[in-house]
């Protein structure tokens, strides 16, 4: 074939020629310190319980949770986010297990802090859904609706007991209006000025939460569309972001991650605080299920999904693959 001049003059493929070249010019890099491990601890079990919809993920006993925390630490993971699963008989309309100093989440927080100290950031889910018999993220009024302001009072109590139990970071996930400000005041007024708030700033009412409901033994009746955000909306996410920052959020989160990379990028461009993204249960389950059927390469799909989240602007990624990926990195 005859060549005319130097056409094509630009050859981007030169920078893709070898693995070493591609590694050198990579614009986005995952690091173990980017990762946070979500973990479930269940009351009243003597051995870890597999979660059917999340292959490889378990409801931990107190002992197995401590081992998982140490394993994450040794792999270089930055943090662990704890979710407590109380015995069914301890659930009630007010979610009192969530503010009981001897509730499963508070006990687990003390266990993990005693095991890892300050070497691993210990985070706690601050929400009532795991502890209420109706499964909603707040207390209900006489009409059965989630009462925003009454729920804020419960969140203030939860913040105090979780901080007392050793949480470095609390993660209010209930999407109540004003939750960050109330929690910040509660922490500051009880001598916990150093406890950080990771605000669930953008949390959509997503179908991808399905497997998580199994993981926490949810008793949900109905849905959460009156407080979680509409997947069709963008501007309301930016409004929630402005409010959370005004109320004192130290870090902000977008959840789910994968279906909302556009929102994640908008949030990351708009703020000067760390941005987290939560690769949720449904995202995990889809990759694991497709891999089990031989439809995709599991390891490559995991890395690609996490790289996409990082590329979109996340400083931190909550993922159930955190320890596994950190070891590979």
Coordinates of C-alpha atoms in Angstrom, one line a residue:
X1 CA 0.0 0.0 0.0
X2 CA 1.4 3.4 -1.0
X3 CA 1.8 5.9 1.9
X4 CA 0.9 9.5 1.4
X5 CA 3.0 11.9 3.5
X6 CA 2.8 11.0 7.2
X7 CA -0.9 10.1 7.3
X8 CA -2.1 9.3 9.8
X9 CA 0.0 11.8 11.7
X10 CA -1.6 11.0 15.1
X11 CA -1.3 7.5 16.2
X12 CA -2.8 7.0 19.7
X13 CA -2.2 3.3 19.4
X14 CA 1.5 3.9 20.1
X15 CA 0.6 4.3 23.7
X16 CA -1.3 1.0 23.8
X17 CA 1.4 -1.3 22.4
X18 CA 2.4 -3.2 25.5
X19 CA 1.1 -3.8 29.0
X20 CA 4.1 -1.8 30.4
X21 CA 3.2 1.1 28.1
X22 CA -0.5 1.0 29.0
X23 CA 0.4 0.9 32.7
X24 CA 2.7 3.9 32.4
X25 CA 0.2 6.1 30.7
X26 CA -2.9 5.0 32.7
X27 CA -4.9 8.0 33.9
X28 CA -6.8 6.2 36.7
X29 CA -5.2 3.9 39.2
X30 CA -6.9 1.9 41.9
X31 CA -5.1 1.6 45.3
X32 CA -6.1 -0.5 48.3
X33 CA -6.4 2.7 50.3
X34 CA -9.3 3.7 48.0
X35 CA -11.4 0.8 49.3
X36 CA -13.9 0.3 52.2
X37 CA -15.4 -3.0 53.1
X38 CA -19.1 -3.2 54.0
X39 CA -19.7 -6.0 56.5
X40 CA -22.7 -7.5 58.2
X41 CA -22.8 -8.9 61.7
X42 CA -25.7 -10.9 62.9
X43 CA -26.9 -11.5 66.4
X44 CA -27.5 -15.0 67.7
X45 CA -25.6 -17.1 65.2
X46 CA -22.7 -19.4 65.9
X47 CA -21.2 -19.6 62.4
X48 CA -21.2 -17.2 59.4
X49 CA -24.3 -17.4 57.3
X50 CA -24.0 -17.2 53.5
X51 CA -26.1 -14.6 51.8
X52 CA -27.8 -16.4 48.9
X53 CA -28.1 -13.4 46.6
X54 CA -24.5 -12.3 47.2
X55 CA -22.1 -15.3 46.6
X56 CA -19.0 -15.0 48.8
X57 CA -20.6 -12.5 51.3
X58 CA -21.8 -13.6 54.7
X59 CA -23.5 -12.4 57.8
X60 CA -20.7 -12.6 60.3
X61 CA -20.5 -13.7 63.8
X62 CA -18.7 -11.4 66.2
X63 CA -15.6 -13.5 66.0
X64 CA -15.6 -13.9 62.2
X65 CA -16.2 -10.1 61.8
X66 CA -13.1 -9.4 63.8
X67 CA -11.1 -11.8 61.6
X68 CA -12.5 -10.0 58.5
X69 CA -11.5 -6.6 59.8
X70 CA -8.0 -7.8 60.5
X71 CA -7.8 -9.4 57.0
X72 CA -9.0 -6.1 55.4
X73 CA -6.4 -4.1 57.4
X74 CA -3.6 -6.4 56.4
X75 CA -4.6 -6.1 52.7
X76 CA -4.4 -2.3 52.9
X77 CA -8.1 -1.5 52.9
X78 CA -8.8 1.9 54.5
X79 CA -12.0 1.2 56.3
X80 CA -14.9 -1.1 57.3
X81 CA -18.5 -0.1 57.3
X82 CA -20.6 -2.2 59.8
X83 CA -24.2 -3.1 59.5
X84 CA -25.9 -4.8 62.4
X85 CA -28.6 -7.5 62.1
X86 CA -30.5 -8.0 65.4
X87 CA -32.5 -11.0 66.3
X88 CA -36.0 -10.7 64.9
X89 CA -37.6 -10.6 68.4
X90 CA -35.6 -7.5 69.2
X91 CA -37.1 -5.5 66.4
X92 CA -39.8 -3.0 67.2
X93 CA -41.5 0.1 65.8
X94 CA -38.9 2.5 67.2
X95 CA -35.8 0.4 66.4
X96 CA -34.7 0.5 70.0
X97 CA -31.9 -2.1 69.3
X98 CA -30.2 0.7 67.3
X99 CA -29.8 2.9 70.4
X100 CA -29.2 0.1 72.9
X101 CA -25.5 0.2 74.0
X102 CA -25.7 -3.6 74.0
X103 CA -27.3 -3.8 70.5
X104 CA -25.5 -5.9 68.0
X105 CA -24.1 -3.0 66.0
X106 CA -22.7 -1.3 69.1
X107 CA -21.2 -4.5 70.4
X108 CA -19.6 -5.2 67.0
X109 CA -18.2 -1.6 66.9
X110 CA -16.5 -2.2 70.3
X111 CA -15.2 -5.6 69.1
X112 CA -13.7 -4.3 65.9
X113 CA -12.1 -1.2 67.6
X114 CA -10.5 -3.4 70.2
X115 CA -9.1 -5.6 67.4
X116 CA -7.8 -2.9 65.0
X117 CA -7.6 0.3 67.1
X118 CA -7.0 3.3 64.9
X119 CA -5.2 1.4 62.1
X120 CA -8.5 0.7 60.2
X121 CA -11.2 3.3 60.0
X122 CA -14.3 1.8 61.7
X123 CA -17.5 3.1 60.2
X124 CA -21.1 2.5 61.3
X125 CA -24.3 2.6 59.4
X126 CA -26.6 5.1 61.1
X127 CA -30.1 4.1 60.2
X128 CA -33.1 2.4 61.7
X129 CA -34.1 0.0 58.9
X130 CA -32.3 -3.0 60.3
X131 CA -33.9 -2.6 63.7
X132 CA -37.5 -1.7 63.0
X133 CA -40.2 -4.3 62.6
X134 CA -41.7 -2.4 59.7
X135 CA -38.3 -2.1 57.9
X136 CA -38.4 1.6 57.3
X137 CA -35.5 4.0 58.0
X138 CA -37.4 6.0 60.5
X139 CA -40.3 5.9 63.0
X140 CA -43.8 6.0 61.6
X141 CA -46.6 8.5 62.4
X142 CA -50.2 7.5 63.0
X143 CA -50.9 7.3 59.3
X144 CA -48.0 4.9 58.8
X145 CA -45.8 7.5 57.1
X146 CA -42.1 8.0 58.0
X147 CA -42.0 10.9 60.5
X148 CA -39.0 13.0 59.5
X149 CA -38.5 15.0 62.6
X150 CA -39.2 12.3 65.1
X151 CA -36.7 10.1 63.2
X152 CA -34.1 12.8 63.6
X153 CA -34.4 12.5 67.4
X154 CA -33.6 8.8 67.1
X155 CA -30.7 9.5 64.8
X156 CA -29.2 11.8 67.4
X157 CA -29.4 9.0 69.9
X158 CA -27.8 6.6 67.5
X159 CA -25.0 8.9 66.7
X160 CA -24.1 9.1 70.4
X161 CA -24.2 5.4 71.1
X162 CA -22.2 4.5 68.0
X163 CA -19.6 7.1 68.8
X164 CA -19.4 5.8 72.4
X165 CA -18.9 2.3 71.0
X166 CA -15.9 3.4 69.0
X167 CA -17.0 4.5 65.5
X168 CA -14.5 6.8 63.8
X169 CA -17.1 7.6 61.2
X170 CA -20.9 7.5 61.2
X171 CA -22.8 7.1 58.0
X172 CA -26.4 8.4 58.1
X173 CA -28.1 6.5 55.3
X174 CA -31.8 7.2 56.0
X175 CA -32.2 10.2 53.8
X176 CA -34.2 12.3 56.4
X177 CA -34.1 16.0 55.8
X178 CA -31.7 17.7 58.3
X179 CA -30.1 14.5 59.4
X180 CA -26.5 15.6 59.0
X181 CA -27.0 18.8 61.0
X182 CA -28.8 17.0 63.9
X183 CA -26.1 14.3 64.0
X184 CA -23.3 16.8 64.0
X185 CA -24.9 18.7 66.9
X186 CA -25.5 15.5 68.8
X187 CA -21.9 14.4 68.4
X188 CA -20.4 17.8 69.3
X189 CA -22.6 18.1 72.4
X190 CA -21.5 14.7 73.7
X191 CA -17.8 15.2 73.4
X192 CA -17.4 13.4 70.0
X193 CA -16.2 16.4 68.0
X194 CA -13.6 14.1 66.2
X195 CA -16.1 11.6 64.9
X196 CA -16.6 12.2 61.2
X197 CA -19.9 12.1 59.2
X198 CA -19.9 10.3 55.8
X199 CA -23.2 11.7 54.5
X200 CA -25.3 9.5 52.2
X201 CA -25.9 12.6 50.2
X202 CA -27.2 10.9 47.0
X203 CA -29.1 7.7 47.6
X204 CA -31.5 6.7 45.0
X205 CA -34.6 4.5 45.4
X206 CA -33.0 1.7 43.4
X207 CA -33.9 -1.8 42.3
X208 CA -30.3 -2.7 42.8
X209 CA -30.7 -2.8 46.6
X210 CA -32.6 -6.1 46.4
X211 CA -29.8 -8.5 47.7
X212 CA -29.0 -6.1 50.6
X213 CA -32.5 -6.7 52.0
X214 CA -31.6 -10.3 52.4
X215 CA -28.3 -9.4 53.9
X216 CA -29.8 -7.3 56.7
X217 CA -32.9 -9.5 57.2
X218 CA -35.1 -6.6 56.2
X219 CA -38.7 -6.4 57.4
X220 CA -39.6 -3.7 54.9
X221 CA -43.3 -3.3 54.1
X222 CA -43.9 -1.0 51.1
X223 CA -41.1 1.1 49.6
X224 CA -38.8 4.0 50.4
X225 CA -39.7 6.3 47.6
X226 CA -40.9 9.1 49.9
X227 CA -37.4 9.6 51.3
X228 CA -34.9 8.0 48.9
X229 CA -34.3 9.9 45.6
X230 CA -36.1 9.5 42.3
X231 CA -33.7 7.8 39.7
X232 CA -35.0 10.3 37.1
X233 CA -33.5 13.3 38.9
X234 CA -30.2 15.1 38.9
X235 CA -30.8 18.6 40.3
X236 CA -32.3 17.3 43.5
X237 CA -29.0 15.4 44.1
X238 CA -27.1 18.7 43.8
X239 CA -29.5 20.3 46.2
X240 CA -29.0 17.5 48.7
X241 CA -25.3 18.0 48.3
X242 CA -25.4 21.7 49.1
X243 CA -27.6 21.0 52.2
X244 CA -25.3 18.3 53.6
X245 CA -22.2 20.4 53.2
X246 CA -24.0 23.3 54.9
X247 CA -25.0 21.0 57.8
X248 CA -21.4 19.9 58.3
X249 CA -20.8 16.7 56.3
X250 CA -17.1 15.8 56.3
X251 CA -17.4 13.4 53.3
X252 CA -20.3 12.7 50.9
X253 CA -21.5 9.6 49.1
X254 CA -23.3 8.6 46.0
X255 CA -25.2 5.3 46.2
X256 CA -25.6 3.2 44.0
X257 CA -22.3 3.8 42.1
X258 CA -22.4 2.1 38.7
X259 CA -25.9 3.2 37.5
X260 CA -25.2 6.8 38.6
X261 CA -21.7 7.5 37.3
X262 CA -23.0 10.8 35.8
X263 CA -24.2 11.9 39.2
X264 CA -20.9 10.9 40.8
X265 CA -19.0 12.9 38.3
X266 CA -21.2 16.0 38.9
X267 CA -20.8 15.7 42.7
X268 CA -17.0 15.2 42.5
X269 CA -16.7 18.3 40.3
X270 CA -18.7 20.4 42.7
X271 CA -17.1 19.7 46.1
X272 CA -13.8 20.1 47.9
X273 CA -14.5 17.3 50.4
X274 CA -13.8 13.5 49.9
X275 CA -16.3 11.7 47.7
X276 CA -17.3 8.1 48.3
X277 CA -19.4 5.8 46.1
X278 CA -21.0 2.6 47.2
X279 CA -21.0 -0.3 44.7
X280 CA -24.1 -1.9 46.1
X281 CA -25.4 -5.4 46.5
X282 CA -27.2 -5.6 43.1
X283 CA -24.1 -4.4 41.3
X284 CA -22.1 -7.1 43.1
X285 CA -24.7 -9.8 42.4
X286 CA -24.9 -9.1 38.7
X287 CA -21.2 -9.6 38.1
X288 CA -21.0 -12.7 40.4
X289 CA -24.1 -14.3 38.7
X290 CA -22.9 -13.6 35.2
X291 CA -19.5 -14.9 36.0
X292 CA -20.9 -18.1 37.5
X293 CA -22.7 -18.7 34.2
X294 CA -19.5 -18.2 32.3
X295 CA -20.9 -15.1 30.5
X296 CA -18.1 -12.7 31.7
X297 CA -14.6 -12.8 33.0
X298 CA -15.2 -12.2 36.7
X299 CA -11.9 -10.7 37.7
X300 CA -11.7 -8.4 34.8
X301 CA -15.3 -7.2 35.2
X302 CA -14.7 -6.4 38.9
X303 CA -11.6 -4.3 38.1
X304 CA -13.3 -2.6 35.2
X305 CA -16.3 -1.7 37.3
X306 CA -14.2 -0.3 40.1
X307 CA -11.9 1.6 37.7
X308 CA -15.0 3.2 36.2
X309 CA -16.2 4.4 39.6
X310 CA -12.8 5.8 40.4
X311 CA -12.5 7.5 37.0
X312 CA -15.9 9.2 37.6
X313 CA -14.5 10.9 40.6
X314 CA -14.7 8.7 43.7
X315 CA -11.9 9.1 46.3
X316 CA -13.3 6.1 48.2
X317 CA -15.3 3.1 47.1
X318 CA -17.4 0.9 49.3
X319 CA -17.3 -2.6 47.7
X320 CA -17.9 -6.1 48.9
X321 CA -14.8 -7.1 46.9
X322 CA -12.6 -4.6 48.9
X323 CA -10.3 -7.1 50.6
X324 CA -10.0 -9.4 47.6
X325 CA -9.2 -6.5 45.2
X326 CA -6.8 -4.9 47.7
X327 CA -4.8 -8.1 47.8
X328 CA -4.6 -8.2 44.0
X329 CA -3.5 -4.6 43.8

